[in-house]
Amino acid sequence: MVLFHKADFIKNNMSDNTLTNKENNASAQEEYKTCENCHAKVQGMYCSQCGQSVESTLRYFWSVILHLLDDIFSFDSRASRTLFPLIFKPGFLTNEYIIGRRVHYVPPLRLYLFVSIIFFLSLKFLTGGESHFFNVGNSSNNLTKIEHHLVELNKQKALAESTQLTQVEGEIARFTGYKSDLTRQKSLAIKGMTDEILTLEFQKLDNKEAFTQKDQEKLNNLISKMTQVKNGDKQALNDEITFGNNEDGSFTLDFLSDEHNKKLDEFSKLLTVKAKKAFAEDTGPLIREAIEKLPQLMFILLPLFAALLKIMFIFSKRLYLEHLTVALHSHSFIFLSVLLIELIGLSQSYVNKSFPSIVGFTDFLVVVIVLWIPLYLFIMQKKVYKQGYLLTTIKFGFIGITYMLMIVLTGTIAFIWGLAST
């Protein structure tokens, strides 16, 4: 009986040892993986021999998109710690990334890519191809003046005598037409001429500046030309739009051969015809095509801007990738700021009708954002490169002027590329 129990105990013990060994082998197999690159055993997420991650980068497309969206929009993730300092704390994110505190924030390249995608999509689709960021100048000022002038004209109409009524009604109709041209007209040429006409009209009404006979002739010519364009006369724009750099209207470059100059001139004439058609009719397709080209061009501009920073701060002994981080963060901030201006512009018509008392506040908010952009970039440069105010101001001015020239060149390329694609 004792022997039986002893044999049974040995059998059970051997069985337990076998199970334990199997579990240990299984756990060892789970703990150690094989690197697909060098076939070494890997413990953890990265191979100690070649450094390759054991996690496959080949995933379902939607899982990658969801992972990206989770990083950006999940407010219990890095996005909640990234967006606020990106907008309100110049240079903070860049300095954190450079000194090595990176795990708490969205990486600069990923942040730029996502913000730029949102920005350019909104610029193209939400605004119908026209940016409110560039509408904070003459057009918006003239629209405000028209609104006030129409209010005054309607008051005059209510008190006008029969002899003056026709004149007041005619002026109401004229300024209502100007308002329609600025808000509903698709032709960029007509909008531009309307802005010029209104500048002269309000100069004449205000009597703050002497309105000369020359100004009156200019006003009459603009009204006549705009009427011709509205009636479909594209020849009225002949003198306004040309890509030629010679007196005869041709386009040539001295360093090119005759054959290449001939092709270049033919291309410039084709662009001229397309531009006249687009500006006289609907500029929407042209603007949308140009906006489509901007993301690629901006992606080329980023490393060039970083190279400019590298040259300007060559004695700072900073790596090129540090300057590129500055470029990525600064552009992400600019895109978010302009996007906010776009959203305010989109809400303006609703605010004007539903909450007229806060119209002045929204205009003030746009001005604050526009002023915050250069101030933010100046503070960012000061905090990242840690130079004195005088040297920072000089370099900031030079970088700003150079970058604006680069932006103008980028915009010109996008315009010509978009025009060629229409």
JSON list of N, CA and C in Angstrom, two decimals, residues 143-189:
[
{"chain": "A", "resi": 143, "resn": "LEU", "atom": "N", "xyz": [-16.74, 96.09, -47.78]},
{"chain": "A", "resi": 143, "resn": "LEU", "atom": "CA", "xyz": [-18.05, 95.52, -47.46]},
{"chain": "A", "resi": 143, "resn": "LEU", "atom": "C", "xyz": [-18.66, 96.21, -46.24]},
{"chain": "A", "resi": 144, "resn": "THR", "atom": "N", "xyz": [-17.83, 96.43, -45.23]},
{"chain": "A", "resi": 144, "resn": "THR", "atom": "CA", "xyz": [-18.31, 97.12, -44.02]},
{"chain": "A", "resi": 144, "resn": "THR", "atom": "C", "xyz": [-18.77, 98.53, -44.35]},
{"chain": "A", "resi": 145, "resn": "LYS", "atom": "N", "xyz": [-17.99, 99.24, -45.18]},
{"chain": "A", "resi": 145, "resn": "LYS", "atom": "CA", "xyz": [-18.37, 100.60, -45.59]},
{"chain": "A", "resi": 145, "resn": "LYS", "atom": "C", "xyz": [-19.67, 100.60, -46.39]},
{"chain": "A", "resi": 146, "resn": "ILE", "atom": "N", "xyz": [-19.83, 99.59, -47.26]},
{"chain": "A", "resi": 146, "resn": "ILE", "atom": "CA", "xyz": [-21.07, 99.49, -48.05]},
{"chain": "A", "resi": 146, "resn": "ILE", "atom": "C", "xyz": [-22.28, 99.32, -47.13]},
{"chain": "A", "resi": 147, "resn": "GLU", "atom": "N", "xyz": [-22.14, 98.45, -46.14]},
{"chain": "A", "resi": 147, "resn": "GLU", "atom": "CA", "xyz": [-23.25, 98.20, -45.20]},
{"chain": "A", "resi": 147, "resn": "GLU", "atom": "C", "xyz": [-23.66, 99.50, -44.51]},
{"chain": "A", "resi": 148, "resn": "HIS", "atom": "N", "xyz": [-22.68, 100.24, -44.00]},
{"chain": "A", "resi": 148, "resn": "HIS", "atom": "CA", "xyz": [-22.98, 101.50, -43.31]},
{"chain": "A", "resi": 148, "resn": "HIS", "atom": "C", "xyz": [-23.59, 102.52, -44.28]},
{"chain": "A", "resi": 149, "resn": "HIS", "atom": "N", "xyz": [-23.04, 102.58, -45.49]},
{"chain": "A", "resi": 149, "resn": "HIS", "atom": "CA", "xyz": [-23.55, 103.55, -46.46]},
{"chain": "A", "resi": 149, "resn": "HIS", "atom": "C", "xyz": [-24.98, 103.22, -46.88]},
{"chain": "A", "resi": 150, "resn": "LEU", "atom": "N", "xyz": [-25.29, 101.95, -47.04]},
{"chain": "A", "resi": 150, "resn": "LEU", "atom": "CA", "xyz": [-26.65, 101.55, -47.40]},
{"chain": "A", "resi": 150, "resn": "LEU", "atom": "C", "xyz": [-27.65, 101.89, -46.29]},
{"chain": "A", "resi": 151, "resn": "VAL", "atom": "N", "xyz": [-27.22, 101.74, -45.04]},
{"chain": "A", "resi": 151, "resn": "VAL", "atom": "CA", "xyz": [-28.08, 102.13, -43.91]},
{"chain": "A", "resi": 151, "resn": "VAL", "atom": "C", "xyz": [-28.40, 103.62, -43.98]},
{"chain": "A", "resi": 152, "resn": "GLU", "atom": "N", "xyz": [-27.37, 104.44, -44.25]},
{"chain": "A", "resi": 152, "resn": "GLU", "atom": "CA", "xyz": [-27.57, 105.88, -44.36]},
{"chain": "A", "resi": 152, "resn": "GLU", "atom": "C", "xyz": [-28.46, 106.24, -45.55]},
{"chain": "A", "resi": 153, "resn": "LEU", "atom": "N", "xyz": [-28.25, 105.55, -46.67]},
{"chain": "A", "resi": 153, "resn": "LEU", "atom": "CA", "xyz": [-29.06, 105.81, -47.86]},
{"chain": "A", "resi": 153, "resn": "LEU", "atom": "C", "xyz": [-30.53, 105.47, -47.64]},
{"chain": "A", "resi": 154, "resn": "ASN", "atom": "N", "xyz": [-30.79, 104.39, -46.93]},
{"chain": "A", "resi": 154, "resn": "ASN", "atom": "CA", "xyz": [-32.19, 104.01, -46.64]},
{"chain": "A", "resi": 154, "resn": "ASN", "atom": "C", "xyz": [-32.85, 105.03, -45.71]},
{"chain": "A", "resi": 155, "resn": "LYS", "atom": "N", "xyz": [-32.07, 105.61, -44.79]},
{"chain": "A", "resi": 155, "resn": "LYS", "atom": "CA", "xyz": [-32.60, 106.68, -43.93]},
{"chain": "A", "resi": 155, "resn": "LYS", "atom": "C", "xyz": [-32.93, 107.91, -44.78]},
{"chain": "A", "resi": 156, "resn": "GLN", "atom": "N", "xyz": [-32.02, 108.22, -45.73]},
{"chain": "A", "resi": 156, "resn": "GLN", "atom": "CA", "xyz": [-32.27, 109.36, -46.63]},
{"chain": "A", "resi": 156, "resn": "GLN", "atom": "C", "xyz": [-33.49, 109.11, -47.51]},
{"chain": "A", "resi": 157, "resn": "LYS", "atom": "N", "xyz": [-33.66, 107.85, -47.93]},
{"chain": "A", "resi": 157, "resn": "LYS", "atom": "CA", "xyz": [-34.81, 107.51, -48.77]},
{"chain": "A", "resi": 157, "resn": "LYS", "atom": "C", "xyz": [-36.12, 107.75, -48.03]},
{"chain": "A", "resi": 158, "resn": "ALA", "atom": "N", "xyz": [-36.15, 107.39, -46.76]},
{"chain": "A", "resi": 158, "resn": "ALA", "atom": "CA", "xyz": [-37.37, 107.56, -45.97]},
{"chain": "A", "resi": 158, "resn": "ALA", "atom": "C", "xyz": [-37.74, 109.03, -45.80]},
{"chain": "A", "resi": 159, "resn": "LEU", "atom": "N", "xyz": [-36.74, 109.93, -45.83]},
{"chain": "A", "resi": 159, "resn": "LEU", "atom": "CA", "xyz": [-36.99, 111.36, -45.62]},
{"chain": "A", "resi": 159, "resn": "LEU", "atom": "C", "xyz": [-36.93, 112.16, -46.92]},
{"chain": "A", "resi": 160, "resn": "ALA", "atom": "N", "xyz": [-36.57, 111.49, -48.02]},
{"chain": "A", "resi": 160, "resn": "ALA", "atom": "CA", "xyz": [-36.35, 112.22, -49.28]},
{"chain": "A", "resi": 160, "resn": "ALA", "atom": "C", "xyz": [-37.66, 112.71, -49.89]},
{"chain": "A", "resi": 161, "resn": "GLU", "atom": "N", "xyz": [-37.56, 113.85, -50.55]},
{"chain": "A", "resi": 161, "resn": "GLU", "atom": "CA", "xyz": [-38.69, 114.38, -51.31]},
{"chain": "A", "resi": 161, "resn": "GLU", "atom": "C", "xyz": [-38.74, 113.68, -52.66]},
{"chain": "A", "resi": 162, "resn": "SER", "atom": "N", "xyz": [-39.81, 113.85, -53.36]},
{"chain": "A", "resi": 162, "resn": "SER", "atom": "CA", "xyz": [-40.01, 113.15, -54.63]},
{"chain": "A", "resi": 162, "resn": "SER", "atom": "C", "xyz": [-38.94, 113.49, -55.66]},
{"chain": "A", "resi": 163, "resn": "THR", "atom": "N", "xyz": [-38.41, 114.71, -55.60]},
{"chain": "A", "resi": 163, "resn": "THR", "atom": "CA", "xyz": [-37.38, 115.11, -56.58]},
{"chain": "A", "resi": 163, "resn": "THR", "atom": "C", "xyz": [-36.04, 114.44, -56.31]},
{"chain": "A", "resi": 164, "resn": "GLN", "atom": "N", "xyz": [-35.79, 114.07, -55.06]},
{"chain": "A", "resi": 164, "resn": "GLN", "atom": "CA", "xyz": [-34.52, 113.45, -54.68]},
{"chain": "A", "resi": 164, "resn": "GLN", "atom": "C", "xyz": [-34.61, 111.92, -54.61]},
{"chain": "A", "resi": 165, "resn": "LEU", "atom": "N", "xyz": [-35.84, 111.39, -54.62]},
{"chain": "A", "resi": 165, "resn": "LEU", "atom": "CA", "xyz": [-36.05, 109.96, -54.41]},
{"chain": "A", "resi": 165, "resn": "LEU", "atom": "C", "xyz": [-35.37, 109.11, -55.48]},
{"chain": "A", "resi": 166, "resn": "THR", "atom": "N", "xyz": [-35.48, 109.54, -56.73]},
{"chain": "A", "resi": 166, "resn": "THR", "atom": "CA", "xyz": [-34.89, 108.77, -57.84]},
{"chain": "A", "resi": 166, "resn": "THR", "atom": "C", "xyz": [-33.37, 108.69, -57.70]},
{"chain": "A", "resi": 167, "resn": "GLN", "atom": "N", "xyz": [-32.76, 109.81, -57.29]},
{"chain": "A", "resi": 167, "resn": "GLN", "atom": "CA", "xyz": [-31.31, 109.84, -57.14]},
{"chain": "A", "resi": 167, "resn": "GLN", "atom": "C", "xyz": [-30.85, 108.91, -56.01]},
{"chain": "A", "resi": 168, "resn": "VAL", "atom": "N", "xyz": [-31.57, 108.93, -54.88]},
{"chain": "A", "resi": 168, "resn": "VAL", "atom": "CA", "xyz": [-31.21, 108.09, -53.75]},
{"chain": "A", "resi": 168, "resn": "VAL", "atom": "C", "xyz": [-31.40, 106.61, -54.09]},
{"chain": "A", "resi": 169, "resn": "GLU", "atom": "N", "xyz": [-32.49, 106.29, -54.76]},
{"chain": "A", "resi": 169, "resn": "GLU", "atom": "CA", "xyz": [-32.75, 104.90, -55.16]},
{"chain": "A", "resi": 169, "resn": "GLU", "atom": "C", "xyz": [-31.68, 104.40, -56.13]},
{"chain": "A", "resi": 170, "resn": "GLY", "atom": "N", "xyz": [-31.23, 105.28, -57.02]},
{"chain": "A", "resi": 170, "resn": "GLY", "atom": "CA", "xyz": [-30.17, 104.89, -57.96]},
{"chain": "A", "resi": 170, "resn": "GLY", "atom": "C", "xyz": [-28.86, 104.60, -57.25]},
{"chain": "A", "resi": 171, "resn": "GLU", "atom": "N", "xyz": [-28.56, 105.40, -56.22]},
{"chain": "A", "resi": 171, "resn": "GLU", "atom": "CA", "xyz": [-27.34, 105.17, -55.46]},
{"chain": "A", "resi": 171, "resn": "GLU", "atom": "C", "xyz": [-27.44, 103.88, -54.64]},
{"chain": "A", "resi": 172, "resn": "ILE", "atom": "N", "xyz": [-28.63, 103.60, -54.10]},
{"chain": "A", "resi": 172, "resn": "ILE", "atom": "CA", "xyz": [-28.83, 102.35, -53.36]},
{"chain": "A", "resi": 172, "resn": "ILE", "atom": "C", "xyz": [-28.62, 101.15, -54.29]},
{"chain": "A", "resi": 173, "resn": "ALA", "atom": "N", "xyz": [-29.17, 101.25, -55.51]},
{"chain": "A", "resi": 173, "resn": "ALA", "atom": "CA", "xyz": [-29.03, 100.15, -56.48]},
{"chain": "A", "resi": 173, "resn": "ALA", "atom": "C", "xyz": [-27.56, 99.96, -56.85]},
{"chain": "A", "resi": 174, "resn": "ARG", "atom": "N", "xyz": [-26.82, 101.09, -57.02]},
{"chain": "A", "resi": 174, "resn": "ARG", "atom": "CA", "xyz": [-25.43, 100.99, -57.42]},
{"chain": "A", "resi": 174, "resn": "ARG", "atom": "C", "xyz": [-24.58, 100.32, -56.35]},
{"chain": "A", "resi": 175, "resn": "PHE", "atom": "N", "xyz": [-24.75, 100.74, -55.09]},
{"chain": "A", "resi": 175, "resn": "PHE", "atom": "CA", "xyz": [-23.95, 100.16, -54.02]},
{"chain": "A", "resi": 175, "resn": "PHE", "atom": "C", "xyz": [-24.40, 98.74, -53.66]},
{"chain": "A", "resi": 176, "resn": "THR", "atom": "N", "xyz": [-25.67, 98.44, -53.89]},
{"chain": "A", "resi": 176, "resn": "THR", "atom": "CA", "xyz": [-26.12, 97.05, -53.73]},
{"chain": "A", "resi": 176, "resn": "THR", "atom": "C", "xyz": [-25.46, 96.16, -54.77]},
{"chain": "A", "resi": 177, "resn": "GLY", "atom": "N", "xyz": [-25.28, 96.70, -55.98]},
{"chain": "A", "resi": 177, "resn": "GLY", "atom": "CA", "xyz": [-24.58, 95.96, -57.03]},
{"chain": "A", "resi": 177, "resn": "GLY", "atom": "C", "xyz": [-23.12, 95.73, -56.69]},
{"chain": "A", "resi": 178, "resn": "TYR", "atom": "N", "xyz": [-22.47, 96.76, -56.11]},
{"chain": "A", "resi": 178, "resn": "TYR", "atom": "CA", "xyz": [-21.08, 96.59, -55.67]},
{"chain": "A", "resi": 178, "resn": "TYR", "atom": "C", "xyz": [-20.98, 95.48, -54.62]},
{"chain": "A", "resi": 179, "resn": "LYS", "atom": "N", "xyz": [-21.94, 95.49, -53.69]},
{"chain": "A", "resi": 179, "resn": "LYS", "atom": "CA", "xyz": [-21.94, 94.47, -52.63]},
{"chain": "A", "resi": 179, "resn": "LYS", "atom": "C", "xyz": [-22.08, 93.07, -53.23]},
{"chain": "A", "resi": 180, "resn": "SER", "atom": "N", "xyz": [-22.96, 92.95, -54.21]},
{"chain": "A", "resi": 180, "resn": "SER", "atom": "CA", "xyz": [-23.16, 91.66, -54.87]},
{"chain": "A", "resi": 180, "resn": "SER", "atom": "C", "xyz": [-21.90, 91.22, -55.61]},
{"chain": "A", "resi": 181, "resn": "ASP", "atom": "N", "xyz": [-21.21, 92.16, -56.23]},
{"chain": "A", "resi": 181, "resn": "ASP", "atom": "CA", "xyz": [-19.98, 91.83, -56.96]},
{"chain": "A", "resi": 181, "resn": "ASP", "atom": "C", "xyz": [-18.89, 91.31, -56.02]},
{"chain": "A", "resi": 182, "resn": "LEU", "atom": "N", "xyz": [-18.82, 91.88, -54.82]},
{"chain": "A", "resi": 182, "resn": "LEU", "atom": "CA", "xyz": [-17.79, 91.46, -53.87]},
{"chain": "A", "resi": 182, "resn": "LEU", "atom": "C", "xyz": [-18.11, 90.13, -53.21]},
{"chain": "A", "resi": 183, "resn": "THR", "atom": "N", "xyz": [-19.39, 89.83, -53.03]},
{"chain": "A", "resi": 183, "resn": "THR", "atom": "CA", "xyz": [-19.77, 88.62, -52.27]},
{"chain": "A", "resi": 183, "resn": "THR", "atom": "C", "xyz": [-20.17, 87.45, -53.15]},
{"chain": "A", "resi": 184, "resn": "ARG", "atom": "N", "xyz": [-20.72, 87.71, -54.32]},
{"chain": "A", "resi": 184, "resn": "ARG", "atom": "CA", "xyz": [-21.26, 86.61, -55.14]},
{"chain": "A", "resi": 184, "resn": "ARG", "atom": "C", "xyz": [-20.53, 86.41, -56.46]},
{"chain": "A", "resi": 185, "resn": "GLN", "atom": "N", "xyz": [-19.81, 87.43, -56.90]},
{"chain": "A", "resi": 185, "resn": "GLN", "atom": "CA", "xyz": [-19.14, 87.35, -58.20]},
{"chain": "A", "resi": 185, "resn": "GLN", "atom": "C", "xyz": [-18.00, 86.35, -58.15]},
{"chain": "A", "resi": 186, "resn": "LYS", "atom": "N", "xyz": [-17.92, 85.47, -59.14]},
{"chain": "A", "resi": 186, "resn": "LYS", "atom": "CA", "xyz": [-16.87, 84.45, -59.20]},
{"chain": "A", "resi": 186, "resn": "LYS", "atom": "C", "xyz": [-15.61, 84.95, -59.91]},
{"chain": "A", "resi": 187, "resn": "SER", "atom": "N", "xyz": [-15.74, 86.02, -60.68]},
{"chain": "A", "resi": 187, "resn": "SER", "atom": "CA", "xyz": [-14.59, 86.54, -61.41]},
{"chain": "A", "resi": 187, "resn": "SER", "atom": "C", "xyz": [-13.70, 87.35, -60.49]},
{"chain": "A", "resi": 188, "resn": "LEU", "atom": "N", "xyz": [-12.44, 86.92, -60.40]},
{"chain": "A", "resi": 188, "resn": "LEU", "atom": "CA", "xyz": [-11.49, 87.64, -59.56]},
{"chain": "A", "resi": 188, "resn": "LEU", "atom": "C", "xyz": [-11.18, 89.02, -60.14]},
{"chain": "A", "resi": 189, "resn": "ALA", "atom": "N", "xyz": [-11.21, 89.13, -61.46]},
{"chain": "A", "resi": 189, "resn": "ALA", "atom": "CA", "xyz": [-10.95, 90.42, -62.11]},
{"chain": "A", "resi": 189, "resn": "ALA", "atom": "C", "xyz": [-12.03, 91.43, -61.73]}
]
